[in-house]
Tab-separated table of C-alpha atoms in Angstrom:
chain	number	residue	atom	x	y	z
A	1	MET	CA	182.349	-44.818	64.374
A	2	ASN	CA	181.354	-41.161	64.049
A	3	GLU	CA	177.831	-39.773	64.293
A	4	LEU	CA	177.253	-39.681	60.559
A	5	GLU	CA	178.218	-43.310	60.110
A	6	GLN	CA	176.030	-44.136	63.084
A	7	LEU	CA	173.129	-42.372	61.403
A	8	ARG	CA	173.672	-44.152	58.103
A	9	ARG	CA	173.870	-47.504	59.838
A	10	ALA	CA	170.760	-46.774	61.906
A	11	MET	CA	168.742	-45.806	58.840
A	12	ARG	CA	169.543	-49.134	57.229
A	13	ALA	CA	169.305	-51.242	60.370
A	14	THR	CA	165.707	-50.171	60.986
A	15	GLU	CA	164.428	-51.339	57.600
A	16	ARG	CA	161.479	-53.716	57.786
A	17	PRO	CA	160.123	-56.217	55.263
A	18	TYR	CA	157.716	-53.603	53.935
A	19	HIS	CA	156.948	-55.340	50.656
A	20	ASP	CA	154.302	-57.444	52.353
A	21	ASP	CA	152.369	-54.289	53.231
A	22	LEU	CA	151.777	-53.094	49.670
A	23	ASP	CA	149.019	-54.487	47.488
A	24	LEU	CA	150.378	-54.659	43.955
A	25	THR	CA	146.938	-55.429	42.538
A	26	VAL	CA	145.605	-52.152	43.904
A	27	ILE	CA	148.725	-50.276	42.790
A	28	MET	CA	148.411	-51.534	39.225
A	29	ARG	CA	144.662	-50.926	39.116
A	30	ASP	CA	145.121	-47.315	40.279
A	31	GLY	CA	148.062	-46.895	37.909
A	32	ARG	CA	145.926	-48.018	34.960
A	33	ARG	CA	143.197	-45.553	35.981
A	34	LEU	CA	145.721	-42.756	36.196
A	35	ARG	CA	147.141	-43.649	32.798
A	36	ARG	CA	143.640	-43.644	31.317
A	37	ARG	CA	142.903	-40.232	32.805
A	38	ARG	CA	146.102	-38.800	31.420
A	39	ARG	CA	145.222	-40.131	27.977
A	40	LEU	CA	141.710	-38.707	28.238
A	41	ALA	CA	143.088	-35.317	29.224
A	42	GLY	CA	145.587	-35.510	26.372
A	43	ALA	CA	142.871	-36.457	23.898
A	44	GLY	CA	140.751	-33.560	25.099
A	45	THR	CA	143.599	-31.150	24.591
A	46	ALA	CA	144.206	-32.504	21.099
A	47	ALA	CA	140.529	-32.088	20.249
A	48	LEU	CA	140.592	-28.496	21.439
A	49	VAL	CA	143.641	-27.744	19.349
A	50	SER	CA	141.910	-29.187	16.277
A	51	VAL	CA	138.806	-27.121	16.854
A	52	LEU	CA	140.761	-23.946	17.371
A	53	LEU	CA	142.880	-24.505	14.292
A	54	VAL	CA	139.813	-25.199	12.157
A	55	GLY	CA	138.400	-21.932	13.438
A	56	GLY	CA	141.588	-20.176	12.464
A	57	ILE	CA	142.318	-19.052	15.999
A	58	GLY	CA	145.557	-20.963	16.545
A	59	LEU	CA	145.988	-20.609	20.270
A	60	GLY	CA	147.721	-23.875	20.970
A	61	VAL	CA	146.266	-25.687	23.924
A	62	ARG	CA	144.429	-22.696	25.312
A	63	TRP	CA	140.744	-22.232	24.885
A	64	THR	CA	140.219	-18.533	24.469
A	65	ARG	CA	137.248	-16.930	26.147
A	66	PRO	CA	136.328	-13.256	26.178
A	67	SER	CA	137.965	-11.434	29.034
A	68	THR	CA	135.916	-11.895	32.164
A	69	PRO	CA	136.300	-9.620	35.147
A	70	ASP	CA	136.650	-11.243	38.530
A	71	GLN	CA	133.233	-10.137	39.665
A	72	PRO	CA	131.136	-8.947	36.752
A	73	PRO	CA	127.964	-7.055	37.612
A	74	GLY	CA	125.781	-9.888	36.429
A	75	SER	CA	127.706	-12.697	38.044
A	76	ALA	CA	125.829	-15.099	40.220
A	77	VAL	CA	127.173	-15.424	43.722
A	78	THR	CA	126.377	-18.541	45.606
A	79	GLY	CA	127.352	-20.049	48.884
A	80	PRO	CA	127.548	-23.681	49.696
A	81	ALA	CA	124.156	-23.497	51.403
A	82	ALA	CA	125.508	-25.189	54.495
A	83	PRO	CA	124.374	-24.238	57.981
A	84	PRO	CA	126.011	-20.934	58.956
A	85	SER	CA	128.232	-22.547	61.536
A	86	ALA	CA	129.732	-24.883	58.944
A	87	THR	CA	129.673	-22.663	55.925
A	88	PRO	CA	132.882	-22.589	53.923
A	89	PRO	CA	133.725	-19.301	52.211
A	90	PRO	CA	131.250	-18.367	49.489
A	91	THR	CA	131.995	-19.520	46.001
A	92	ARG	CA	131.714	-17.294	42.964
A	93	LEU	CA	129.983	-18.543	39.875
A	94	ILE	CA	130.983	-16.483	36.914
A	95	THR	CA	128.410	-16.549	34.162
A	96	PRO	CA	130.160	-17.146	30.863
A	97	PRO	CA	129.100	-15.992	27.456
A	98	PRO	CA	126.951	-18.475	25.537
A	99	THR	CA	128.702	-21.801	25.100
A	100	VAL	CA	130.144	-22.429	21.709
A	101	GLY	CA	129.538	-25.922	20.411
A	102	ALA	CA	132.571	-27.965	19.536
A	103	SER	CA	133.132	-31.350	17.992
A	104	GLY	CA	135.654	-32.141	20.720
A	105	ARG	CA	134.986	-30.659	24.136
A	106	GLU	CA	132.212	-28.258	24.847
A	107	PHE	CA	132.001	-26.058	27.914
A	108	LEU	CA	128.630	-26.231	29.536
A	109	GLY	CA	127.182	-23.707	31.962
A	110	ALA	CA	129.067	-21.428	34.298
A	111	VAL	CA	132.723	-21.523	35.210
A	112	VAL	CA	133.204	-22.025	38.944
A	113	GLY	CA	135.805	-19.746	40.476
A	114	THR	CA	137.573	-20.976	43.602
A	115	GLY	CA	139.649	-18.028	44.750
A	116	ILE	CA	142.729	-20.282	44.722
A	117	ARG	CA	145.485	-18.319	43.000
A	118	TYR	CA	148.709	-19.265	41.272
A	119	GLY	CA	150.247	-15.868	40.720
A	120	THR	CA	147.698	-14.143	38.510
A	121	ASP	CA	145.902	-17.335	37.439
A	122	GLU	CA	142.910	-18.681	39.320
A	123	ARG	CA	141.902	-22.321	39.760
A	124	VAL	CA	138.490	-22.863	38.185
A	125	PHE	CA	136.238	-25.817	37.415
A	126	TYR	CA	133.916	-26.221	34.456
A	127	VAL	CA	131.758	-28.938	33.001
A	128	VAL	CA	132.765	-30.236	29.584
A	129	ALA	CA	131.079	-32.537	27.104
A	130	VAL	CA	132.539	-36.008	26.710
A	131	ASP	CA	131.705	-38.839	24.361
A	132	LEU	CA	132.264	-42.409	25.515
A	133	PRO	CA	130.838	-44.959	23.078
A	134	GLU	CA	130.994	-47.681	25.715
A	135	ALA	CA	129.092	-45.516	28.221
A	136	PRO	CA	126.290	-43.663	26.419
A	137	GLY	CA	124.910	-42.448	29.746
A	138	VAL	CA	128.026	-40.388	30.331
A	139	THR	CA	127.966	-37.103	28.459
A	140	ILE	CA	129.750	-34.739	30.805
A	141	GLY	CA	133.006	-34.532	32.693
A	142	LEU	CA	134.373	-32.023	35.149
A	143	MET	CA	137.489	-30.126	34.138
A	144	ALA	CA	139.965	-28.565	36.558
A	145	GLY	CA	141.570	-25.665	34.778
A	146	ARG	CA	143.062	-22.252	35.297
A	147	ARG	CA	141.691	-18.873	34.273
A	148	THR	CA	144.265	-16.310	33.253
A	149	PRO	CA	143.829	-12.566	33.798
A	150	ALA	CA	142.905	-12.346	30.110
A	151	GLY	CA	140.015	-14.736	30.689
A	152	GLU	CA	141.611	-17.696	28.944
A	153	LEU	CA	140.882	-21.134	30.321
A	154	VAL	CA	143.767	-23.576	30.489
A	155	ASP	CA	142.785	-27.235	30.913
A	156	ASP	CA	144.595	-29.312	33.544
A	157	ILE	CA	142.677	-32.460	34.514
A	158	VAL	CA	139.298	-33.815	33.446
A	159	ILE	CA	137.398	-36.497	35.312
A	160	ASN	CA	134.335	-38.379	34.150
A	161	ASP	CA	132.464	-41.580	34.815
A	162	VAL	CA	133.326	-44.542	32.626
A	163	ARG	CA	130.125	-46.510	33.163
A	164	GLY	CA	126.491	-45.930	34.112
A	165	THR	CA	125.147	-42.409	33.926
A	166	ASP	CA	126.734	-39.131	34.891
A	167	ARG	CA	123.626	-37.963	36.773
A	168	ARG	CA	123.020	-40.870	39.087
A	169	PRO	CA	122.593	-39.658	42.661
A	170	GLY	CA	125.688	-39.688	44.813
A	171	PHE	CA	129.407	-39.192	44.377
A	172	HIS	CA	131.066	-39.659	41.018
A	173	GLU	CA	134.743	-39.911	40.092
A	174	ILE	CA	137.046	-37.994	42.395
A	175	GLY	CA	139.985	-36.216	40.815
A	176	TYR	CA	143.368	-36.609	42.456
A	177	ASP	CA	146.361	-34.853	40.985
A	178	ASP	CA	148.963	-37.483	40.152
A	179	ALA	CA	151.132	-35.228	38.064
A	180	ALA	CA	154.711	-36.211	37.436
A	181	PRO	CA	157.249	-34.239	39.495
A	182	SER	CA	158.510	-32.573	36.351
A	183	ASP	CA	155.073	-31.275	35.403
A	184	PRO	CA	155.321	-27.480	35.351
A	185	ARG	CA	151.663	-26.768	36.050
A	186	PRO	CA	150.429	-26.069	39.573
A	187	ALA	CA	148.927	-28.951	41.510
A	188	VAL	CA	145.190	-29.456	41.200
A	189	PRO	CA	143.186	-29.648	44.427
A	190	THR	CA	141.254	-32.854	44.990
A	191	PHE	CA	137.862	-32.340	43.361
A	192	GLY	CA	134.730	-34.001	42.055
A	193	TYR	CA	130.989	-33.707	41.892
A	194	PHE	CA	127.989	-35.049	43.750
A	195	VAL	CA	124.457	-35.341	42.412
A	196	GLY	CA	121.829	-34.584	45.009
A	197	PRO	CA	120.782	-31.999	47.584
A	198	ALA	CA	124.166	-31.823	49.299
A	199	THR	CA	124.891	-28.707	51.308
A	200	ARG	CA	127.939	-30.049	53.075
A	201	ILE	CA	130.644	-32.497	51.968
A	202	VAL	CA	133.300	-33.723	54.359
A	203	GLY	CA	136.278	-35.902	53.508
A	204	THR	CA	138.492	-37.893	55.851
A	205	ALA	CA	142.240	-38.189	55.317
A	206	GLY	CA	144.784	-39.438	57.796
A	207	GLY	CA	142.227	-39.350	60.580
A	208	ARG	CA	141.353	-35.719	59.911
A	209	GLN	CA	138.054	-34.375	58.665
A	210	VAL	CA	138.341	-31.892	55.837
A	211	GLU	CA	135.478	-29.692	54.688
A	212	ALA	CA	135.000	-29.339	50.946
A	213	ARG	CA	134.040	-26.119	49.196
A	214	LEU	CA	130.854	-26.424	47.179
A	215	ALA	CA	129.192	-24.778	44.200
A	216	ARG	CA	126.097	-25.792	42.280
A	217	TRP	CA	126.344	-26.132	38.541
A	218	SER	CA	124.372	-23.389	36.816
A	219	THR	CA	122.850	-25.776	34.258
A	220	ASP	CA	121.678	-28.417	36.736
A	221	PRO	CA	121.488	-27.355	40.399
A	222	ASP	CA	121.387	-31.016	41.460
A	223	LEU	CA	125.012	-31.301	40.401
A	224	VAL	CA	127.257	-30.026	43.194
A	225	VAL	CA	130.886	-29.350	42.286
A	226	PHE	CA	133.231	-29.732	45.243
A	227	TRP	CA	136.913	-29.330	45.905
A	228	PHE	CA	139.288	-29.358	48.863
A	229	ASP	CA	141.395	-26.300	49.486
A	230	PRO	CA	145.039	-27.385	49.067
A	231	VAL	CA	145.841	-25.806	52.418
A	232	ASP	CA	143.405	-28.242	54.055
A	233	LEU	CA	144.221	-31.286	51.908
A	234	ALA	CA	147.427	-31.546	49.919
A	235	PRO	CA	146.767	-32.378	46.250
A	236	GLY	CA	147.176	-36.052	45.470
A	237	VAL	CA	146.511	-37.220	49.023
A	238	ARG	CA	143.894	-39.973	48.925
A	239	LEU	CA	140.744	-39.609	50.957
A	240	ASP	CA	139.890	-42.444	53.307
A	241	GLY	CA	136.232	-41.537	53.102
A	242	ILE	CA	133.810	-38.859	52.017
A	243	VAL	CA	130.220	-38.073	53.003
A	244	ALA	CA	127.570	-35.625	51.895
A	245	ARG	CA	124.827	-34.152	54.069
A	246	ASP	CA	121.698	-32.202	53.235
A	247	ALA	CA	120.560	-28.925	54.775
A	248	GLU	CA	119.100	-30.781	57.765
A	249	GLY	CA	122.376	-32.560	58.358
A	250	ARG	CA	121.094	-35.916	57.113
A	251	LEU	CA	123.549	-38.249	55.495
A	252	LEU	CA	122.868	-38.595	51.778
B	1	MET	CA	149.934	-60.496	32.475
B	2	ALA	CA	151.753	-58.372	29.906
B	3	ARG	CA	155.524	-58.407	29.742
B	4	GLY	CA	155.665	-54.843	31.005
B	5	ASP	CA	153.448	-55.774	33.936
B	6	ALA	CA	155.730	-58.640	34.918
B	7	GLU	CA	158.692	-56.284	34.829
B	8	PHE	CA	156.825	-53.767	36.954
B	9	VAL	CA	155.878	-56.399	39.528
B	10	GLU	CA	159.504	-57.411	39.799
B	11	PHE	CA	160.566	-53.782	40.082
B	12	ALA	CA	157.912	-52.967	42.693
B	13	ARG	CA	158.836	-55.971	44.820
B	14	SER	CA	162.483	-55.003	44.821
B	15	ALA	CA	162.002	-51.247	45.297
B	16	SER	CA	159.012	-50.968	47.617
B	17	GLY	CA	160.931	-51.747	50.800
B	18	ARG	CA	163.472	-48.978	50.391
B	19	LEU	CA	160.873	-46.508	49.167
B	20	THR	CA	158.627	-47.200	52.142
B	21	HIS	CA	161.485	-47.012	54.602
B	22	ALA	CA	162.687	-43.728	53.104
B	23	ALA	CA	159.178	-42.347	53.465
B	24	PHE	CA	159.107	-43.588	57.057
B	25	LEU	CA	162.380	-41.816	57.765
B	26	MET	CA	160.922	-38.620	56.316
B	27	THR	CA	157.597	-38.797	58.126
B	28	GLY	CA	158.112	-40.928	61.219
B	29	ASN	CA	154.783	-42.608	60.480
B	30	HIS	CA	154.454	-46.105	59.038
B	31	HIS	CA	150.949	-45.558	57.670
B	32	GLN	CA	151.888	-42.306	55.973
B	33	ALA	CA	155.012	-43.990	54.617
B	34	GLU	CA	153.057	-46.861	53.097
B	35	ASP	CA	150.592	-44.436	51.523
B	36	ALA	CA	153.442	-42.418	50.046
B	37	ALA	CA	155.214	-45.494	48.681
B	38	GLN	CA	151.969	-46.739	47.192
B	39	THR	CA	151.357	-43.369	45.527
B	40	ALA	CA	154.886	-43.382	44.112
B	41	LEU	CA	154.418	-46.873	42.700
B	42	VAL	CA	150.998	-46.033	41.217
B	43	ARG	CA	152.481	-43.060	39.394
B	44	THR	CA	155.479	-45.084	38.337
B	45	TYR	CA	153.246	-47.802	36.912
B	46	ALA	CA	151.146	-45.204	35.091
B	47	SER	CA	154.327	-44.083	33.294
B	48	TRP	CA	155.913	-47.521	33.121
B	49	SER	CA	156.048	-47.860	29.333
B	50	ARG	CA	158.037	-44.617	29.172
B	51	ILE	CA	160.415	-45.135	32.076
B	52	ARG	CA	160.939	-48.870	32.392
B	53	ASP	CA	164.043	-48.786	30.226
B	54	GLU	CA	165.392	-45.745	32.018
B	55	ASP	CA	165.966	-45.100	35.709
B	56	ALA	CA	162.651	-46.382	37.045
B	57	TYR	CA	163.914	-46.433	40.608
B	58	GLY	CA	165.085	-42.828	40.350
B	59	TYR	CA	161.704	-41.860	38.931
B	60	ALA	CA	159.841	-43.577	41.772
B	61	ARG	CA	162.143	-42.010	44.366
B	62	THR	CA	161.597	-38.540	42.910
B	63	VAL	CA	157.830	-39.039	42.871
B	64	LEU	CA	157.953	-40.210	46.483
B	65	VAL	CA	160.015	-37.295	47.739
B	66	ASN	CA	157.978	-34.721	45.862
B	67	HIS	CA	154.756	-36.246	47.104
B	68	LEU	CA	155.986	-35.923	50.681
B	69	VAL	CA	157.367	-32.447	50.059
B	70	ASP	CA	153.921	-31.440	48.778
B	71	GLY	CA	152.510	-32.701	52.046
B	72	TRP	CA	154.813	-30.668	54.248
B	73	ARG	CA	152.057	-28.190	54.893
B	74	ARG	CA	150.149	-30.929	56.643
B	75	PRO	CA	150.999	-31.681	60.242
B	76	ILE	CA	153.326	-34.655	60.500
B	77	ARG	CA	152.620	-36.896	63.422
B	78	GLU	CA	155.361	-38.754	65.167
B	79	TYR	CA	155.024	-42.287	66.455
B	80	PRO	CA	158.492	-42.935	67.826
B	81	THR	CA	157.906	-46.516	68.925
B	82	ASP	CA	154.615	-47.475	67.347
B	83	ASP	CA	155.531	-51.102	66.795
B	84	LEU	CA	158.286	-53.582	67.245
B	85	PRO	CA	160.337	-54.987	64.404
B	86	GLU	CA	158.537	-57.804	62.640
B	87	GLN	CA	161.645	-59.918	62.263
B	88	ARG	CA	164.173	-60.696	64.886
B	89	ARG	CA	167.484	-59.466	63.512
B	90	GLY	CA	170.158	-59.407	66.165
B	91	ASP	CA	169.228	-58.012	69.513
B	92	VAL	CA	165.662	-56.698	69.611
B	93	ALA	CA	166.400	-54.301	72.455
B	94	ASP	CA	169.276	-52.824	70.501
B	95	GLU	CA	167.084	-52.435	67.460
B	96	VAL	CA	164.298	-50.756	69.410
B	97	ALA	CA	166.840	-48.419	70.984
B	98	THR	CA	168.354	-47.633	67.602
B	99	ARG	CA	164.943	-46.951	66.117
B	100	ARG	CA	164.055	-44.654	69.017
B	101	TRP	CA	167.356	-42.845	68.734
B	102	LEU	CA	166.955	-42.477	64.980
B	103	LEU	CA	163.451	-41.068	65.236
B	104	ASP	CA	164.515	-38.732	68.035
B	105	ILE	CA	167.347	-37.483	65.852
B	106	LEU	CA	165.186	-37.069	62.767
B	107	GLY	CA	162.478	-35.475	64.887
B	108	THR	CA	164.800	-32.588	65.697
B	109	LEU	CA	165.127	-31.789	62.001
B	110	SER	CA	162.755	-29.766	59.882
B	111	PRO	CA	160.934	-31.619	57.102
B	112	ARG	CA	163.340	-30.172	54.532
B	113	GLU	CA	166.348	-31.203	56.618
B	114	ARG	CA	164.881	-34.683	56.958
B	115	ALA	CA	164.422	-34.997	53.226
B	116	ILE	CA	167.973	-33.864	52.580
B	117	VAL	CA	169.399	-36.249	55.167
B	118	VAL	CA	167.422	-39.177	53.757
B	119	LEU	CA	168.322	-38.472	50.150
B	120	ARG	CA	171.960	-37.811	50.991
B	121	HIS	CA	172.667	-40.497	53.561
B	122	TYR	CA	170.032	-43.179	52.993
B	123	PHE	CA	169.932	-43.123	49.207
B	124	ASP	CA	173.588	-42.006	49.049
B	125	LEU	CA	172.876	-39.397	46.405
B	126	PRO	CA	175.464	-36.738	45.587
B	127	GLU	CA	174.640	-33.283	46.926
B	128	ALA	CA	174.039	-31.912	43.435
B	129	GLN	CA	171.428	-34.579	42.745
B	130	VAL	CA	169.737	-33.956	46.092
B	131	ALA	CA	169.506	-30.284	45.142
B	132	ARG	CA	167.975	-31.166	41.761
B	133	GLU	CA	165.428	-33.570	43.182
B	134	LEU	CA	164.286	-31.159	45.874
B	135	GLY	CA	164.435	-28.118	43.635
B	136	VAL	CA	166.775	-26.228	45.966
B	137	SER	CA	170.233	-24.789	45.502
B	138	LEU	CA	173.403	-26.758	46.124
B	139	GLY	CA	174.263	-24.264	48.857
B	140	THR	CA	170.996	-25.030	50.621
B	141	VAL	CA	171.776	-28.735	50.571
B	142	LYS	CA	175.268	-28.136	51.952
B	143	SER	CA	174.188	-25.745	54.699
B	144	THR	CA	171.148	-27.814	55.647
B	145	GLY	CA	173.209	-30.968	55.763
B	146	SER	CA	175.734	-29.217	57.954
B	147	ARG	CA	173.024	-27.999	60.329
B	148	ALA	CA	171.557	-31.465	60.519
B	149	LEU	CA	174.963	-32.883	61.337
B	150	GLN	CA	175.427	-30.346	64.125
B	151	LYS	CA	172.103	-31.388	65.626
B	152	LEU	CA	173.182	-34.980	65.293
B	153	ARG	CA	176.413	-34.325	67.165
B	154	ALA	CA	174.553	-32.450	69.856
B	155	THR	CA	172.197	-35.389	70.345
B	156	GLY	CA	174.881	-38.034	70.424
B	157	THR	CA	174.828	-41.719	69.571
B	158	PRO	CA	172.628	-44.401	71.131
B	159	GLN	CA	175.564	-45.555	73.235
B	160	ALA	CA	176.248	-42.001	74.364
B	161	GLN	CA	172.589	-41.638	75.350
B	162	GLY	CA	172.742	-44.884	77.255
B	163	THR	CA	169.878	-46.419	75.367
B	164	CYS	CA	171.826	-49.504	74.418
B	165	ARG	CA	172.591	-52.219	76.794
């Protein structure tokens, strides 16, 4: 038997009865959630297309915004307000022009720049209006998108609560990128929002602690947008836990 | 339970073992492997209505490999002998030695080499398909496979290492 055959045999001989380790109930529950999110994102895109076509703009799935420089003179610059020793890099909040109402999705407040680049595009987050008849307390979602050099915003993934209210204190839905391998868009960092006086958010994955980057929403400073740099946490990797702390280091 | 769900359950039960073991071969970590297999099955279930009549296993395998490839930037921890086999199949000492030898061998390979070796020699995929699934050229698969084989020859077999009784 040569080495290659030995390797093949060894790879098969070390198989274990793994099927007992996987919880199919959890797998199917998470799969249904993922499917629902994809449909929501698809519905949002369709709504945007409708709005743009009614307006005679015809830009496909892109929502056109006036060109915005990377750091306009009037842009608000904010840091995560964490203690200096634990402060992630500052986050830029780019003040957009006045929001235009839309029957589908509506952008609310400032677009949060992350500094994460995909060629010339930048990963950004922005709050959008959502309408869930079964959850009247949920009116906003958080969109992960990309901003092109021309200032266009391209939607990727939206997350929103599906029950209760979107402003209850604490963590809300966390967005994991479960894109299909064939999806041409760049992977979305794990992201979400927290309502409360958080100045530091730390996730745990695979026994490691990962610091999130933070930015407060311009419309409601209690709403803290957070995301994990893909260098620190690969997109799609599930967090084992996540905590938020206030400026005094107290657990929220 | 819907008909599609019953089909998925059957599929998941039959495929999860190989998916998890492939992930273990690529990572050397049982916990990471189970997470990766679970992620692959979640994504497969989310697309089940579209793929169930096609190559669902191929879809799940591609999701798994790409998920692990995306994680290559993360440090991969090695647990060469973190637990013993759960079932007694043949000689336990031989199996432990084989497992140790296998993980030693795979541990000498880069993550990309590991992925190529697993796809090529565990899943028995043709080189062209390995190249497609990893998004690399056919030449890369050939040269990487050749390098991996050289390392394998340099390391020797379990018997040559004297790890078997």
